[in-house]
Short mmCIF file of C-alpha atoms in Angstrom, two decimals:
data_model
loop_
_atom_site.label_atom_id
_atom_site.label_comp_id
_atom_site.label_asym_id
_atom_site.label_seq_id
_atom_site.Cartn_x
_atom_site.Cartn_y
_atom_site.Cartn_z
CA UNK A 23 -24.15 71.88 5.70
CA UNK A 24 -25.55 74.66 7.89
CA UNK A 25 -28.28 75.34 5.34
CA UNK A 26 -29.21 71.66 5.22
CA UNK A 27 -29.45 71.44 9.01
CA UNK A 28 -31.43 74.65 9.44
CA UNK A 29 -34.78 72.80 9.03
CA UNK A 30 -36.23 69.47 8.01
CA UNK A 31 -35.79 68.73 4.30
CA UNK A 32 -36.76 66.09 1.78
CA UNK A 33 -34.36 63.22 0.95
CA UNK A 34 -33.64 64.82 -2.44
CA UNK A 35 -32.76 68.14 -0.77
CA UNK A 36 -30.43 66.37 1.67
CA UNK A 37 -28.76 64.55 -1.23
CA UNK A 38 -28.25 67.84 -3.07
CA UNK A 39 -26.72 69.39 0.07
CA UNK A 40 -24.37 66.43 0.54
CA UNK A 41 -23.30 66.66 -3.11
CA UNK A 42 -22.50 70.37 -2.63
CA UNK A 43 -20.48 69.54 0.49
CA UNK A 44 -18.57 66.87 -1.43
CA UNK A 45 -17.70 69.32 -4.24
CA UNK A 46 -16.51 71.89 -1.71
CA UNK A 47 -14.39 69.25 0.07
CA UNK A 48 -12.81 68.20 -3.22
CA UNK A 49 -11.90 71.81 -4.02
CA UNK A 50 -10.40 72.27 -0.54
CA UNK A 51 -8.44 69.02 -0.88
CA UNK A 52 -7.00 70.10 -4.25
CA UNK A 53 -6.04 73.49 -2.84
CA UNK A 54 -4.37 72.04 0.25
CA UNK A 55 -2.45 69.44 -1.77
CA UNK A 56 -1.21 72.17 -4.13
CA UNK A 57 -0.10 74.37 -1.24
CA UNK A 58 1.71 71.44 0.38
CA UNK A 59 3.48 70.68 -2.90
CA UNK A 60 4.66 74.29 -3.20
CA UNK A 61 5.78 74.29 0.44
CA UNK A 62 7.85 71.14 -0.12
CA UNK A 63 9.39 72.60 -3.26
CA UNK A 64 10.19 75.86 -1.46
CA UNK A 65 11.87 73.83 1.29
CA UNK A 66 13.88 71.79 -1.22
CA UNK A 67 12.14 68.53 -0.33
CA UNK A 68 11.64 65.53 -2.57
CA UNK A 69 13.41 62.38 -3.67
CA UNK A 70 16.95 62.48 -5.02
CA UNK A 71 17.18 62.86 -8.82
CA UNK A 72 17.63 59.68 -10.83
CA UNK A 73 17.77 58.76 -14.53
CA UNK A 74 14.30 58.86 -16.06
CA UNK A 75 12.63 59.11 -19.45
CA UNK A 76 10.50 62.19 -20.06
CA UNK A 77 8.92 60.48 -23.07
CA UNK A 78 7.68 57.56 -20.97
CA UNK A 79 6.38 59.92 -18.28
CA UNK A 80 4.51 61.98 -20.90
CA UNK A 81 3.01 58.95 -22.66
CA UNK A 82 1.83 57.43 -19.37
CA UNK A 83 0.28 60.74 -18.30
CA UNK A 84 -1.61 61.08 -21.58
CA UNK A 85 -3.03 57.57 -21.09
CA UNK A 86 -4.14 58.39 -17.55
CA UNK A 87 -5.87 61.61 -18.64
CA UNK A 88 -7.77 60.08 -21.57
CA UNK A 89 -10.98 59.70 -19.46
CA UNK A 90 -10.79 63.41 -18.60
CA UNK A 91 -10.35 64.27 -22.28
CA UNK A 92 -13.31 62.08 -23.23
CA UNK A 93 -15.55 63.86 -20.71
CA UNK A 94 -14.55 67.19 -22.27
CA UNK A 95 -14.90 65.74 -25.79
CA UNK A 96 -11.30 66.73 -26.54
CA UNK A 97 -8.85 64.56 -28.49
CA UNK A 98 -5.41 64.12 -26.92
CA UNK A 99 -2.59 62.61 -28.98
CA UNK A 100 1.03 61.92 -28.10
CA UNK A 101 4.19 61.73 -30.19
CA UNK A 102 6.76 60.88 -27.55
CA UNK A 103 10.24 60.38 -28.92
CA UNK A 104 13.13 59.39 -26.62
CA UNK A 105 13.94 62.13 -24.12
CA UNK A 106 16.26 60.83 -21.36
CA UNK A 107 16.85 63.17 -18.45
CA UNK A 108 17.76 63.14 -14.77
CA UNK A 109 15.22 64.13 -12.16
CA UNK A 110 12.37 63.20 -9.89
CA UNK A 111 9.98 61.18 -12.04
CA UNK A 112 7.02 61.84 -9.74
CA UNK A 113 7.50 65.59 -9.87
CA UNK A 114 7.98 65.58 -13.65
CA UNK A 115 4.78 63.56 -13.99
CA UNK A 116 3.01 66.29 -12.03
CA UNK A 117 4.33 68.89 -14.48
CA UNK A 118 2.97 66.94 -17.45
CA UNK A 119 -0.33 66.29 -15.66
CA UNK A 120 -0.84 69.97 -14.84
CA UNK A 121 -0.03 71.09 -18.38
CA UNK A 122 -2.18 68.49 -20.16
CA UNK A 123 -5.08 68.97 -17.75
CA UNK A 124 -4.92 72.74 -18.37
CA UNK A 125 -4.87 72.19 -22.11
CA UNK A 126 -7.93 69.93 -21.94
CA UNK A 127 -9.82 72.37 -19.71
CA UNK A 128 -9.23 75.38 -21.95
CA UNK A 129 -9.92 73.61 -25.25
CA UNK A 130 -13.42 73.69 -26.67
CA UNK A 131 -15.38 70.52 -27.36
CA UNK A 132 -14.09 68.86 -30.50
CA UNK A 133 -10.64 70.42 -30.03
CA UNK A 134 -7.24 68.77 -30.03
CA UNK A 135 -4.33 68.64 -27.58
CA UNK A 136 -0.91 67.43 -28.82
CA UNK A 137 1.84 66.22 -26.49
CA UNK A 138 5.33 65.73 -27.90
CA UNK A 139 8.77 64.99 -26.51
CA UNK A 140 12.16 65.06 -28.22
CA UNK A 141 15.87 65.36 -27.61
CA UNK A 142 17.55 68.50 -28.96
CA UNK A 143 20.97 70.08 -28.84
CA UNK A 144 19.73 72.15 -25.88
CA UNK A 145 18.40 69.23 -23.84
CA UNK A 146 15.13 67.31 -23.78
CA UNK A 147 11.89 69.04 -24.66
CA UNK A 148 8.22 68.62 -23.85
CA UNK A 149 5.57 70.53 -25.81
CA UNK A 150 1.89 70.62 -24.87
CA UNK A 151 -0.08 72.38 -27.60
CA UNK A 152 -3.81 72.96 -27.93
CA UNK A 153 -6.17 74.77 -30.29
CA UNK A 154 -8.24 76.18 -27.46
CA UNK A 155 -9.34 79.62 -26.31
CA UNK A 156 -5.82 80.98 -25.78
CA UNK A 157 -4.58 83.46 -23.19
CA UNK A 158 -5.15 87.20 -23.36
CA UNK A 159 -1.95 89.28 -23.80
CA UNK A 160 -2.67 91.09 -20.51
CA UNK A 161 -2.82 87.75 -18.64
CA UNK A 162 0.19 86.10 -20.26
CA UNK A 163 2.91 87.74 -18.07
CA UNK A 164 1.11 86.60 -14.91
CA UNK A 165 0.12 82.99 -15.59
CA UNK A 166 2.97 81.53 -13.51
CA UNK A 167 2.09 83.64 -10.46
CA UNK A 168 0.57 81.79 -7.54
CA UNK A 169 -3.22 82.05 -7.35
CA UNK A 170 -3.42 84.04 -10.57
CA UNK A 171 -6.46 83.15 -12.67
CA UNK A 172 -7.53 84.69 -15.92
CA UNK A 173 -11.16 85.69 -16.45
CA UNK A 174 -13.12 82.44 -15.82
CA UNK A 175 -16.12 83.69 -17.81
CA UNK A 176 -14.29 82.89 -21.06
CA UNK A 177 -13.72 79.23 -20.23
CA UNK A 178 -16.21 78.35 -17.52
CA UNK A 179 -13.30 76.97 -15.44
CA UNK A 180 -14.44 78.43 -12.14
CA UNK A 181 -12.99 75.76 -9.83
CA UNK A 182 -9.31 76.18 -10.66
CA UNK A 183 -6.92 77.10 -7.84
CA UNK A 184 -4.49 79.15 -9.90
CA UNK A 185 -1.56 77.02 -8.66
CA UNK A 186 -1.03 74.44 -11.43
CA UNK A 187 1.34 76.50 -13.56
CA UNK A 188 3.14 77.86 -10.48
CA UNK A 189 3.82 74.29 -9.37
CA UNK A 190 4.98 73.29 -12.86
CA UNK A 191 7.37 76.25 -13.02
CA UNK A 192 8.79 75.53 -9.56
CA UNK A 193 9.45 71.87 -10.45
CA UNK A 194 10.97 72.65 -13.84
CA UNK A 195 13.30 75.29 -12.42
CA UNK A 196 14.31 72.94 -9.61
CA UNK A 197 15.40 70.52 -12.33
CA UNK A 198 17.51 73.23 -14.00
CA UNK A 199 15.05 73.69 -16.85
CA UNK A 200 12.87 76.39 -18.35
CA UNK A 201 9.16 76.67 -19.12
CA UNK A 202 7.68 79.05 -21.69
CA UNK A 203 4.20 79.79 -23.02
CA UNK A 204 3.22 81.01 -26.47
CA UNK A 205 -0.48 81.80 -26.85
CA UNK A 206 -2.93 83.63 -29.07
CA UNK A 207 -6.54 84.38 -28.25
CA UNK A 208 -8.98 81.96 -29.90
CA UNK A 209 -6.08 80.21 -31.66
CA UNK A 210 -4.49 78.08 -28.95
CA UNK A 211 -1.60 77.76 -26.53
CA UNK A 212 1.73 75.95 -26.57
CA UNK A 213 3.70 75.31 -23.39
CA UNK A 214 7.32 74.26 -23.87
CA UNK A 215 9.42 72.68 -21.14
CA UNK A 216 13.18 72.23 -21.70
CA UNK A 217 15.26 70.14 -19.29
CA UNK A 218 18.95 69.17 -19.25
CA UNK A 219 19.65 65.87 -20.98
CA UNK A 220 20.81 62.90 -18.96
CA UNK A 221 24.54 62.25 -18.94
CA UNK A 222 25.49 59.52 -21.44
CA UNK A 223 26.06 56.92 -18.72
CA UNK A 224 22.73 57.73 -17.08
CA UNK A 225 20.94 57.60 -20.43
CA UNK A 226 22.34 54.12 -21.12
CA UNK A 227 21.21 53.01 -17.66
#
């Protein structure tokens, strides 16, 4: 904005400056919203847990992110089998959104992202798998740290805040679950979330 106001410019130059300001504002908004989410989680805020279906949450999230996948020329498919759990549906939707959005971002054009849910003897499970660029072994132990970002030159993802996985981990652990990542360079990444199953009465409800 200061550069644009420093002297008289053409309409095209003003438009370019406004577009740059808008991009910067969007990045700041995303960062602030992420920090507020983490602050609320740290403070134990949020709605009381209730019966919900992880499979429905995952399927809805995949539908919502299809336009993003199309822009990246990435195919996203879902195989969502019943996965009843107890939790905050809005927060769990944010977990799925962060994981699927990451998978789309770090998958090359023409790649594939697979989202699956299932019930197991250990609880309900969500897997988000891609055949993208993968994570370097040196980065893998740090990916859940706040503000940590791997080398952006490999993916071109220069506008990430480094908070998406930290938020996902905080939400999953608040729900009594676990989140794990298995990744190989240039072969792809799988993120697995396991949550406690809903009690039988809650599942029927």
